[in-house]
Coordinates of C-alpha atoms in Angstrom, one line a residue:
Chain A
M1 CA 55.2 29.4 3.1
L2 CA 57.8 32.0 3.2
P3 CA 55.6 35.1 2.4
I4 CA 53.3 34.3 5.3
G5 CA 56.2 34.0 7.7
W6 CA 57.7 37.3 6.4
L7 CA 54.4 39.0 7.0
G8 CA 54.2 37.6 10.4
R9 CA 57.7 38.8 11.2
A10 CA 56.9 42.3 10.0
R11 CA 54.0 42.4 12.4
M12 CA 56.0 41.4 15.5
G13 CA 58.7 44.1 15.0
G14 CA 61.2 45.2 17.4
W15 CA 63.3 42.1 17.8
L16 CA 66.9 41.4 17.0
R17 CA 67.6 39.2 14.0
R18 CA 70.9 38.2 12.7
A19 CA 71.3 39.3 9.0
P20 CA 72.1 36.5 6.6
G21 CA 75.5 38.0 5.8
S22 CA 76.8 38.0 9.4
L23 CA 79.5 36.0 10.8
R24 CA 77.3 33.4 12.2
G25 CA 76.0 32.6 8.7
L26 CA 79.5 32.4 7.6
R27 CA 80.7 30.1 10.2
H28 CA 77.9 27.7 9.3
L29 CA 78.9 27.8 5.7
A30 CA 82.4 27.0 6.7
L31 CA 81.3 24.1 8.7
G32 CA 78.9 22.9 6.1
S33 CA 75.8 22.8 8.1
P34 CA 72.8 25.0 7.0
A35 CA 72.5 28.2 8.4
P36 CA 69.2 28.2 10.5
I37 CA 67.5 31.2 8.7
G38 CA 64.1 31.9 10.0
R39 CA 63.8 29.4 12.6
G40 CA 65.8 31.0 15.4
Y41 CA 66.6 27.5 16.8
R42 CA 70.3 27.2 17.4
P43 CA 71.7 23.8 16.4
P44 CA 72.9 21.7 19.3
H45 CA 76.2 22.7 20.7
T46 CA 78.4 19.7 20.0
D47 CA 81.6 21.9 20.0
L48 CA 82.7 22.0 23.5
T49 CA 85.5 24.3 22.6
V50 CA 83.1 27.1 22.1
T51 CA 83.8 29.4 25.0
A52 CA 81.1 30.5 27.4
E53 CA 81.1 34.1 26.1
E54 CA 80.5 33.2 22.4
H55 CA 77.8 30.8 23.4
V56 CA 76.0 33.6 25.1
D57 CA 76.7 36.1 22.2
E58 CA 75.2 33.7 19.8
E59 CA 72.2 33.1 22.0
R60 CA 71.5 36.9 22.3
Y61 CA 71.6 37.1 18.5
Y62 CA 68.7 34.7 18.2
Q63 CA 66.1 36.8 20.1
L64 CA 63.2 36.4 17.7
Y65 CA 60.5 38.4 19.5
P66 CA 60.4 40.6 22.6
G67 CA 60.8 38.5 25.7
H68 CA 62.4 35.6 23.7
I69 CA 65.2 33.7 25.6
P70 CA 67.0 31.2 23.3
T71 CA 67.8 28.0 25.0
S72 CA 69.8 24.9 24.2
P73 CA 68.3 21.5 24.1
L74 CA 70.0 20.7 27.5
Q75 CA 68.4 23.8 29.1
K76 CA 65.0 23.0 27.7
A77 CA 65.2 19.5 29.2
L78 CA 66.4 20.8 32.5
L79 CA 63.5 23.5 32.4
S80 CA 60.9 20.9 31.6
A81 CA 62.0 18.6 34.5
G82 CA 62.3 21.5 37.0
A83 CA 59.1 23.1 35.9
A84 CA 57.0 19.9 36.2
F85 CA 58.4 19.3 39.7
M86 CA 57.8 22.9 40.7
A87 CA 54.4 23.0 39.4
L88 CA 53.3 19.9 41.3
Y89 CA 55.2 21.1 44.5
N90 CA 53.7 24.6 44.4
P91 CA 50.4 24.7 42.4
Y92 CA 50.4 28.5 42.7
R93 CA 53.5 28.8 40.4
H94 CA 51.4 29.3 37.2
D95 CA 54.5 30.6 35.5
M96 CA 56.1 27.0 35.8
V97 CA 53.1 25.5 34.0
A98 CA 53.6 28.1 31.3
V99 CA 57.3 27.2 31.0
L100 CA 56.5 23.5 30.8
G101 CA 54.1 24.2 28.1
E102 CA 56.7 26.1 26.1
T103 CA 59.5 23.7 26.3
T104 CA 57.6 20.5 25.7
G105 CA 55.0 21.8 23.2
T106 CA 57.0 22.2 19.9
S107 CA 55.5 19.3 17.9
A108 CA 52.0 20.0 19.2
L109 CA 52.3 23.6 18.4
Q110 CA 53.4 22.8 14.9
S111 CA 50.4 20.6 14.2
L112 CA 48.1 23.3 15.8
R113 CA 49.7 26.0 13.4
D114 CA 49.1 23.6 10.5
K115 CA 45.3 23.2 11.5
M116 CA 45.1 27.0 11.6
R117 CA 46.7 27.5 8.3
H118 CA 44.3 25.1 6.6
D119 CA 41.2 26.8 8.0
P120 CA 40.1 30.3 6.6
E121 CA 39.2 31.7 9.9
G122 CA 42.4 30.3 11.7
Y123 CA 44.5 31.6 8.7
Q124 CA 43.1 35.1 9.3
I125 CA 44.0 34.9 12.9
L126 CA 47.6 34.0 12.0
Q127 CA 47.7 37.0 9.6
E128 CA 46.2 39.5 12.0
R129 CA 47.4 38.2 15.3
P130 CA 44.8 39.6 17.5
R131 CA 45.5 39.8 21.3
I132 CA 42.9 39.7 24.0
R133 CA 43.8 42.2 26.5
L134 CA 42.0 44.6 28.9
S135 CA 43.2 47.6 26.8
T136 CA 41.7 46.2 23.6
L137 CA 38.5 44.7 25.1
D138 CA 35.4 47.0 25.4
V139 CA 34.4 45.6 28.7
T140 CA 31.5 48.0 29.4
G141 CA 30.2 47.4 25.9
L142 CA 30.5 43.7 26.5
R143 CA 28.7 44.0 29.8
G144 CA 25.8 45.8 28.0
L145 CA 25.0 42.9 25.8
P146 CA 22.0 40.7 26.4
D147 CA 22.3 37.7 28.7
G148 CA 23.3 34.6 27.0
T149 CA 25.6 36.1 24.5
F150 CA 29.1 35.1 24.4
G151 CA 30.5 38.6 25.3
R152 CA 28.1 39.0 28.2
E153 CA 28.9 35.5 29.6
Y154 CA 32.6 36.0 29.2
V155 CA 32.6 39.2 31.2
R156 CA 30.4 37.6 33.9
F157 CA 33.0 34.8 34.0
L158 CA 35.8 37.4 34.5
D159 CA 33.8 39.2 37.2
S160 CA 32.7 36.3 39.3
N161 CA 36.1 34.5 39.2
R162 CA 37.8 37.8 39.7
V163 CA 40.3 37.2 36.9
S164 CA 41.7 39.3 34.2
P165 CA 43.0 38.5 30.7
D166 CA 46.1 40.4 31.4
T167 CA 47.7 38.0 33.8
R168 CA 48.9 35.6 31.0
M169 CA 52.5 34.9 31.0
P170 CA 54.5 36.3 28.0
V171 CA 56.2 33.6 25.9
K172 CA 59.9 33.0 26.5
F173 CA 61.3 29.7 25.4
V174 CA 59.5 29.0 22.1
D175 CA 62.3 29.2 19.3
D176 CA 59.8 30.1 16.6
E177 CA 58.0 33.4 16.4
E178 CA 54.9 32.2 14.8
L179 CA 54.6 29.2 17.3
A180 CA 55.2 31.8 19.9
Y181 CA 52.1 33.6 18.8
V182 CA 50.1 30.2 18.7
I183 CA 50.9 29.4 22.2
Q184 CA 50.1 32.9 23.3
R185 CA 46.7 32.7 21.5
Y186 CA 46.2 29.4 23.1
R187 CA 46.7 30.9 26.5
E188 CA 44.4 33.8 25.8
V189 CA 41.7 31.6 24.5
H190 CA 41.8 29.6 27.8
D191 CA 39.5 31.9 29.6
L192 CA 37.0 31.8 26.7
M193 CA 37.1 28.0 26.9
H194 CA 36.1 28.4 30.6
T195 CA 33.2 30.4 29.4
L196 CA 32.2 28.0 26.7
L197 CA 32.6 24.9 28.9
G198 CA 30.8 26.6 31.8
M199 CA 33.6 25.8 34.2
P200 CA 34.7 28.0 37.1
T201 CA 38.4 28.7 38.0
N202 CA 38.7 26.4 41.0
M203 CA 40.7 23.2 40.8
L204 CA 37.8 20.9 39.6
G205 CA 37.1 23.5 36.7
E206 CA 40.7 23.8 35.7
I207 CA 41.1 20.1 35.4
V208 CA 38.1 19.8 33.3
V209 CA 39.3 22.5 30.9
K210 CA 42.7 20.9 30.9
W211 CA 41.1 17.5 29.8
F212 CA 39.3 19.3 27.0
E213 CA 42.4 21.2 25.9
A214 CA 44.6 18.0 26.1
V215 CA 42.4 16.3 23.7
Q216 CA 42.0 19.4 21.5
T217 CA 45.7 20.5 21.4
G218 CA 47.8 17.5 22.3
L219 CA 50.1 19.7 24.3
P220 CA 52.2 17.6 26.7
M221 CA 51.6 20.3 29.5
C222 CA 47.8 19.7 29.1
I223 CA 48.1 16.1 29.2
L224 CA 50.4 16.2 32.2
G225 CA 48.0 18.7 34.0
A226 CA 45.0 16.5 33.2
V227 CA 46.5 13.4 34.6
F228 CA 48.4 14.7 37.6
G229 CA 45.9 17.5 38.5
P230 CA 43.3 15.2 40.2
V231 CA 46.1 14.0 42.7
R232 CA 45.1 16.9 45.0
L233 CA 41.3 16.4 45.0
N234 CA 39.1 14.7 47.6
A235 CA 37.3 11.5 46.8
R236 CA 33.8 13.1 46.3
K237 CA 35.2 15.6 43.7
L238 CA 37.1 12.9 42.1
Q239 CA 34.0 10.8 41.6
I240 CA 32.1 13.5 40.0
L241 CA 35.2 14.2 37.9
T242 CA 35.6 10.8 36.5
T243 CA 32.0 9.8 36.2
E244 CA 30.6 12.8 34.5
L245 CA 32.9 15.6 33.8
I246 CA 35.9 14.0 32.1
P247 CA 34.0 11.7 29.8
W248 CA 32.0 14.8 28.7
A249 CA 35.1 16.9 28.2
V250 CA 36.8 14.3 26.3
R251 CA 33.7 13.7 24.0
S252 CA 33.4 17.4 23.5
G253 CA 37.0 17.7 22.7
L254 CA 37.0 14.9 20.2
N255 CA 33.7 16.2 18.6
A256 CA 34.8 19.8 18.4
S257 CA 36.8 21.4 15.5
C258 CA 40.0 23.2 16.4
V259 CA 39.1 25.8 19.0
L260 CA 42.0 28.1 17.8
N261 CA 40.2 28.4 14.4
F262 CA 37.5 30.8 15.8
Y263 CA 37.8 34.5 15.7
Y264 CA 36.3 35.1 19.0
E265 CA 36.6 38.8 18.9
N266 CA 34.1 38.9 16.1
R267 CA 31.6 36.6 17.8
W268 CA 30.7 38.6 21.0
E269 CA 27.1 39.0 20.0
Q270 CA 26.6 35.4 19.1
T271 CA 24.9 33.3 21.8
V272 CA 26.8 30.9 23.8
E273 CA 24.6 28.0 22.7
S274 CA 25.0 28.7 19.0
L275 CA 28.7 29.1 19.3
R276 CA 29.0 25.9 21.3
E277 CA 27.0 24.1 18.5
E278 CA 29.2 25.7 15.8
I279 CA 32.4 24.5 17.4
G280 CA 31.0 21.1 18.5
I281 CA 31.1 21.4 22.3
L282 CA 28.5 19.2 23.8
H283 CA 26.0 20.7 26.3
P284 CA 27.7 20.7 29.8
P285 CA 26.3 18.2 32.4
T286 CA 24.4 19.6 35.3
I287 CA 26.4 19.1 38.5
Chain B
M1 CA 92.6 54.4 16.8
A2 CA 91.5 53.3 20.3
A3 CA 89.4 50.9 18.4
S4 CA 92.2 49.2 16.7
I5 CA 94.3 49.1 19.9
G6 CA 91.4 47.6 21.6
A7 CA 91.1 44.9 19.0
V8 CA 94.8 44.1 19.4
V9 CA 94.5 43.9 23.1
C10 CA 91.6 41.7 22.9
R11 CA 93.3 39.4 20.6
A12 CA 96.3 39.2 22.8
L13 CA 94.5 38.7 26.0
H14 CA 92.2 36.0 24.8
S15 CA 94.3 34.0 22.3
R16 CA 93.2 31.0 24.0
R17 CA 89.6 31.6 22.7
H18 CA 88.8 29.7 19.6
G19 CA 86.4 32.2 18.1
K20 CA 89.2 34.8 17.2
F21 CA 87.3 36.1 14.2
L22 CA 84.3 36.7 16.3
S23 CA 86.3 38.6 18.7
I24 CA 87.6 40.9 16.0
G25 CA 84.3 41.4 14.6
R26 CA 82.7 42.4 17.8
G27 CA 86.1 43.2 19.2
L28 CA 85.6 46.4 20.9
F29 CA 82.6 45.5 23.0
S30 CA 83.1 41.9 23.8
G31 CA 85.7 40.0 25.8
A32 CA 86.3 40.4 29.4
R33 CA 88.7 43.2 29.7
C34 CA 88.6 45.0 26.3
L35 CA 88.5 48.8 26.2
V36 CA 85.2 50.3 26.0
A37 CA 84.3 53.8 25.1
E38 CA 84.4 56.5 27.7
G39 CA 81.5 56.5 30.2
E40 CA 80.6 52.9 29.4
T41 CA 81.0 49.6 31.1
H42 CA 79.9 46.1 31.2
F43 CA 76.7 44.7 32.5
G44 CA 77.3 41.0 32.1
F45 CA 78.1 40.7 28.4
Q46 CA 76.2 43.8 27.4
T47 CA 77.8 47.2 27.2
V48 CA 75.9 50.0 29.0
S49 CA 76.6 53.4 30.3
E50 CA 78.0 53.7 33.8
T51 CA 74.8 55.3 35.3
E52 CA 72.7 52.5 33.6
K53 CA 74.9 49.8 35.2
G54 CA 74.2 51.1 38.7
E55 CA 70.4 51.0 38.1
K56 CA 70.3 47.7 36.4
V57 CA 72.4 46.0 39.2
Y58 CA 70.0 47.6 41.8
H59 CA 67.0 46.1 39.9
V60 CA 68.6 42.7 39.8
F61 CA 69.1 42.5 43.4
E62 CA 65.8 44.1 44.3
S63 CA 64.1 41.2 42.4
V64 CA 66.2 38.4 43.8
A65 CA 66.3 39.5 47.4
K66 CA 63.6 37.3 48.7
K67 CA 65.1 34.2 47.1
Y68 CA 68.8 35.1 47.4
D69 CA 69.6 32.7 50.1
I70 CA 67.7 29.8 48.8
M71 CA 69.2 30.4 45.2
N72 CA 72.9 30.6 46.8
D73 CA 72.3 27.2 48.4
S74 CA 71.0 25.6 45.3
M75 CA 73.4 27.1 42.8
S76 CA 76.6 26.3 44.9
L77 CA 75.0 23.1 46.5
G78 CA 75.6 24.7 49.7
I79 CA 79.3 25.3 49.4
H80 CA 79.0 28.9 49.6
R81 CA 78.6 28.3 53.4
L82 CA 82.0 26.7 53.5
W83 CA 83.5 29.6 51.6
K84 CA 82.1 32.1 54.1
D85 CA 83.3 30.1 57.0
I86 CA 86.8 29.9 55.6
L87 CA 86.7 33.8 55.1
L88 CA 85.9 34.2 58.9
H89 CA 88.7 31.7 59.9
Q90 CA 91.1 33.7 57.9
M91 CA 89.8 36.9 59.4
N92 CA 90.2 35.4 62.9
P93 CA 88.5 38.3 64.7
Y94 CA 89.1 38.8 68.4
P95 CA 86.4 40.3 70.7
G96 CA 86.4 44.1 70.4
T97 CA 86.9 44.0 66.6
Q98 CA 85.0 46.7 64.5
L99 CA 83.8 45.1 61.3
L100 CA 82.3 46.8 58.3
D101 CA 80.7 44.4 55.9
V102 CA 80.0 46.2 52.7
A103 CA 77.3 44.6 50.1
G104 CA 76.6 42.5 53.1
G105 CA 72.8 42.6 52.2
T106 CA 71.3 39.4 53.8
G107 CA 73.9 39.2 56.6
D108 CA 75.7 36.0 56.1
I109 CA 79.1 37.4 57.0
A110 CA 77.8 39.5 59.8
F111 CA 76.1 36.7 61.6
R112 CA 79.1 34.4 61.3
F113 CA 81.3 37.2 62.7
I114 CA 79.0 37.4 65.7
N115 CA 79.0 33.7 66.2
Y116 CA 82.9 33.6 65.9
V117 CA 83.4 36.4 68.3
R118 CA 81.0 35.2 70.9
S119 CA 82.8 31.7 70.9
Q120 CA 86.2 33.4 71.2
W121 CA 84.9 35.4 74.1
E122 CA 83.5 32.4 75.8
H123 CA 86.9 30.6 75.3
Q124 CA 88.6 33.6 76.8
I125 CA 86.4 33.6 79.8
R126 CA 87.0 29.9 80.3
Q127 CA 90.7 30.6 80.1
K128 CA 90.5 33.3 82.6
L129 CA 88.5 31.3 85.0
K130 CA 90.9 28.4 84.8
S131 CA 93.6 30.7 85.8
H132 CA 91.8 32.1 88.7
Q133 CA 90.8 29.1 90.6
N134 CA 91.0 30.9 93.9
L135 CA 88.3 33.5 93.3
S136 CA 85.4 33.8 95.6
W137 CA 82.0 32.8 94.3
Q138 CA 80.8 36.4 94.3
E139 CA 83.6 37.5 92.0
I140 CA 83.0 34.5 89.7
S141 CA 79.4 35.3 89.2
K142 CA 80.1 39.0 88.7
S143 CA 82.5 38.3 85.8
Y144 CA 79.6 36.2 84.2
Q145 CA 77.2 39.1 84.4
E146 CA 79.4 41.9 83.3
E147 CA 79.7 41.5 79.5
E148 CA 76.6 39.3 79.2
L149 CA 74.2 41.9 77.6
K150 CA 76.7 43.5 75.3
L151 CA 78.2 41.6 72.4
P152 CA 81.3 40.2 73.7
G153 CA 84.1 42.7 74.3
G154 CA 82.4 45.5 72.5
S155 CA 82.7 44.0 68.9
Q156 CA 80.5 45.8 66.5
V157 CA 79.4 44.9 62.9
V158 CA 78.1 47.4 60.5
V159 CA 76.2 45.9 57.5
C160 CA 76.3 48.4 54.5
D161 CA 74.5 47.7 51.3
I162 CA 73.1 50.0 48.5
N163 CA 69.9 47.9 48.1
K164 CA 67.1 48.4 50.6
E165 CA 65.5 45.1 49.8
M166 CA 68.5 43.0 50.6
L167 CA 68.8 44.9 53.9
K168 CA 65.2 44.3 54.6
V169 CA 65.7 40.5 54.1
G170 CA 68.8 40.7 56.2
K171 CA 66.9 42.4 59.2
Q172 CA 64.2 39.9 59.0
K173 CA 66.7 37.0 59.2
A174 CA 68.4 38.8 62.1
Q175 CA 65.3 38.9 64.0
H176 CA 64.3 35.4 63.1
L177 CA 67.7 33.9 64.3
G178 CA 67.9 36.2 67.4
Y179 CA 70.8 38.5 66.6
S180 CA 70.4 42.1 67.9
E181 CA 73.4 43.3 69.9
G182 CA 76.3 44.8 68.1
L183 CA 74.7 44.8 64.7
S184 CA 73.6 47.7 62.6
W185 CA 72.3 48.1 59.1
V186 CA 73.2 51.0 56.9
V187 CA 72.3 51.9 53.4
G188 CA 75.3 53.1 51.5
N189 CA 77.3 52.9 48.3
A190 CA 80.6 51.1 48.3
E191 CA 82.0 53.8 46.1
E192 CA 81.1 56.6 48.6
L193 CA 80.7 55.2 52.1
P194 CA 78.9 57.2 54.7
F195 CA 81.5 56.8 57.4
N196 CA 84.4 58.8 58.7
D197 CA 88.1 57.9 58.2
S198 CA 89.9 55.2 60.1
K199 CA 86.8 53.9 61.7
F200 CA 87.0 50.1 61.2
D201 CA 89.4 47.4 62.0
V202 CA 88.3 45.0 59.2
Y203 CA 86.5 45.7 55.9
T204 CA 84.9 42.8 54.1
I205 CA 83.1 42.5 50.8
A206 CA 81.6 39.1 50.0
F207 CA 80.4 38.6 46.4
G208 CA 79.7 42.3 46.0
I209 CA 82.7 44.0 44.4
R210 CA 82.0 42.7 41.0
N211 CA 78.7 44.5 40.9
V212 CA 80.3 47.8 41.7
T213 CA 80.6 50.1 38.8
H214 CA 84.0 51.6 39.8
I215 CA 85.9 49.0 41.7
D216 CA 89.0 51.3 42.1
Q217 CA 86.8 53.8 43.9
A218 CA 85.4 51.1 46.2
L219 CA 89.0 50.1 47.0
Q220 CA 89.9 53.6 47.8
E221 CA 87.0 53.9 50.1
A222 CA 88.0 50.8 51.8
Y223 CA 91.4 52.3 52.4
R224 CA 90.0 55.4 53.8
V225 CA 87.6 53.9 56.3
L226 CA 90.1 51.4 57.8
K227 CA 92.2 52.2 60.8
P228 CA 95.9 51.9 60.3
G229 CA 96.6 48.3 60.8
G230 CA 93.2 47.4 59.6
R231 CA 92.6 44.5 57.1
F232 CA 90.8 44.4 53.8
L233 CA 89.2 41.1 52.9
C234 CA 87.4 40.4 49.7
L235 CA 85.7 37.1 48.9
E236 CA 84.7 37.0 45.2
F237 CA 84.3 34.7 42.2
S238 CA 87.5 34.4 40.3
Q239 CA 88.9 32.6 37.3
V240 CA 89.4 28.9 37.5
N241 CA 93.0 27.7 36.8
N242 CA 92.4 24.1 35.8
P243 CA 91.3 23.9 32.0
L244 CA 89.2 20.9 32.2
F245 CA 87.4 21.9 35.3
S246 CA 87.0 25.4 33.7
R247 CA 84.9 23.9 30.9
L248 CA 82.8 21.9 33.4
Y249 CA 82.3 25.1 35.3
D250 CA 81.3 27.1 32.3
L251 CA 78.9 24.4 31.1
Y252 CA 77.3 24.3 34.6
S253 CA 77.3 28.2 34.8
F254 CA 75.6 28.8 31.5
Q255 CA 73.4 25.8 31.2
V256 CA 72.2 25.1 34.8
I257 CA 72.3 28.4 36.7
P258 CA 69.8 30.4 34.7
V259 CA 67.5 27.4 34.5
L260 CA 67.6 27.2 38.4
G261 CA 66.9 30.9 38.5
E262 CA 63.8 30.5 36.4
I263 CA 62.5 27.6 38.3
I264 CA 63.2 28.6 41.9
A265 CA 63.0 32.4 41.6
G266 CA 61.1 32.9 38.3
D267 CA 63.9 35.1 37.0
W268 CA 66.1 33.8 34.3
K269 CA 67.7 37.2 33.4
S270 CA 69.1 38.1 36.7
Y271 CA 71.0 34.8 37.0
Q272 CA 72.2 35.1 33.4
Y273 CA 73.6 38.5 34.6
L274 CA 75.3 36.8 37.4
V275 CA 77.2 34.2 35.5
E276 CA 78.2 36.8 32.9
S277 CA 79.5 39.2 35.5
I278 CA 81.6 36.5 37.0
R279 CA 83.3 36.1 33.7
H280 CA 84.0 39.8 33.4
F281 CA 85.6 40.2 36.8
P282 CA 89.5 40.5 36.8
A283 CA 91.5 37.5 37.4
Q284 CA 93.3 36.9 40.7
E285 CA 96.5 38.7 39.9
E286 CA 94.9 41.6 38.2
F287 CA 92.7 42.2 41.2
K288 CA 95.7 41.8 43.6
A289 CA 97.3 44.7 41.5
M290 CA 94.2 46.9 41.9
I291 CA 94.2 46.4 45.6
E292 CA 97.9 47.2 45.7
D293 CA 97.1 50.5 43.7
A294 CA 94.7 51.5 46.3
G295 CA 97.5 51.6 48.9
F296 CA 97.2 48.3 50.7
L297 CA 100.3 46.3 51.6
K298 CA 101.0 42.6 52.0
V299 CA 98.3 41.8 49.4
E300 CA 97.7 38.0 49.0
Y301 CA 95.0 35.9 47.6
R302 CA 93.9 32.3 48.3
N303 CA 92.1 30.0 45.9
L304 CA 89.0 28.1 46.9
T305 CA 87.6 25.3 45.1
S306 CA 90.2 25.4 42.3
G307 CA 89.7 29.1 41.7
I308 CA 86.0 29.3 41.4
V309 CA 86.3 31.9 44.4
A310 CA 89.3 33.6 45.8
I311 CA 89.9 35.5 49.1
H312 CA 91.9 38.5 48.6
S313 CA 93.5 40.1 51.7
G314 CA 95.5 43.4 52.1
F315 CA 96.5 45.6 55.1
K316 CA 96.6 49.3 55.5
L317 CA 99.9 50.0 57.2

């Protein structure tokens, strides 16, 4: 387990990490609790006599990846509650959905990471840490692929919905750098899920994808989004949703193997149908 | 050598802190008022060069400008309005006062000043009319029309801020609330004000001076632009004197405020900077000494809400 972690860390690079021989390590030895090497999660602050300044100094030392903001359990709880409220109050606040996912998703992310580790392709993804970005995607090349191939359909999806893979929020509140990659990968794969499920980026499409992801990943944010999303829909859409789309999405989610275990960047030429069959996604219903 | 003196000073100043060994280890660059190397200063709890601090502070306020007022209300639970009202009461301006509000960005102090002066003016008119009961109708209606268009008695407030975004928000607010007369908006640096000497009756700086890189220069500029007899007023976060309340305040500051910043404004880091910069600002007595150094006399301070904020006041005599 340790060698994999170290390789991953070497990949990330450019972050601050407290050396084992530091004062923080010593303090923990003195107090008898284990020094939290490699996890970055700061143990709960039961010592109220720690001054505010120290508190922040220690937090800064735990920056595990660029953009990481270490948070205490109290802060995570407040963030979760606030983000959930704000996401419902103002659905355009996508950053709040992202924050909610990060603060509530620890155990789901751990089980996702384990699934990835136990699969050869997933393991390869964890090693190589590919990122889906406009700068790395050869969009013109993908557009030149024949219709029906995964790459061509993905670019069609990006064009017709006018979205870009670069608008994904960077991870901030996950206190483990490998799990931070897992959630980043999940976010980047979300658009690919839209393509594979054949769902547009309107409210209805997003809810269907959320149901699929909720079943697949078990992330509390997905479950909350899936359950509370339909609140803003009218009766007609709700009917289509509940009678056809959701049962299909749930069946597909249960039938499919873990969607994060596919190296999508190597499969642009594969047809959408064959990729769906390989993953286990059932054919989308005609609406 | 400066390093060891710094460490000793740190220990002496912060003996109440429990993490002494942490202070020594990071001694030189941590702690609220430890010495830093030449040309360096604090940005929250980080150490940065002086030029960098100005830029970083500019970016902080540029990004929070639109949500500034709503964040103030949520962070202080609306109490910041009371603080600003108390500042105006202490100022007690009469119609005809020339006010310079530095770092006045979104205009809270300026608008309160205008309201105050207007109500004072209306009070004066009522007093005048009471004492002149034997005036004819023509004379009475003339006195109503005279000063109606101009801000009562020729009072003027100049809002000066280094940040254009904050001024933009302030101008929009003024338009929205209907303030136009006697109000002007100027871009300027508190350390180098674009005004002549002895121009203003009152100089205020509310929640701005802790963001200035060279506080002493800002104080000297304040002295320069005030008329003799002019008053300096500063409303700023300060050190809480009650130890139990101080712990609760720290807990609230570091746990809740950045979270509010992330949720309401989508910006954790700016509000982390805010709470850190408050810890770094000199305590009441020390700031009083700094104001006296700039030449002000009869310098006093008044704690509000147990020392969370303090109003410092001085006169140029």
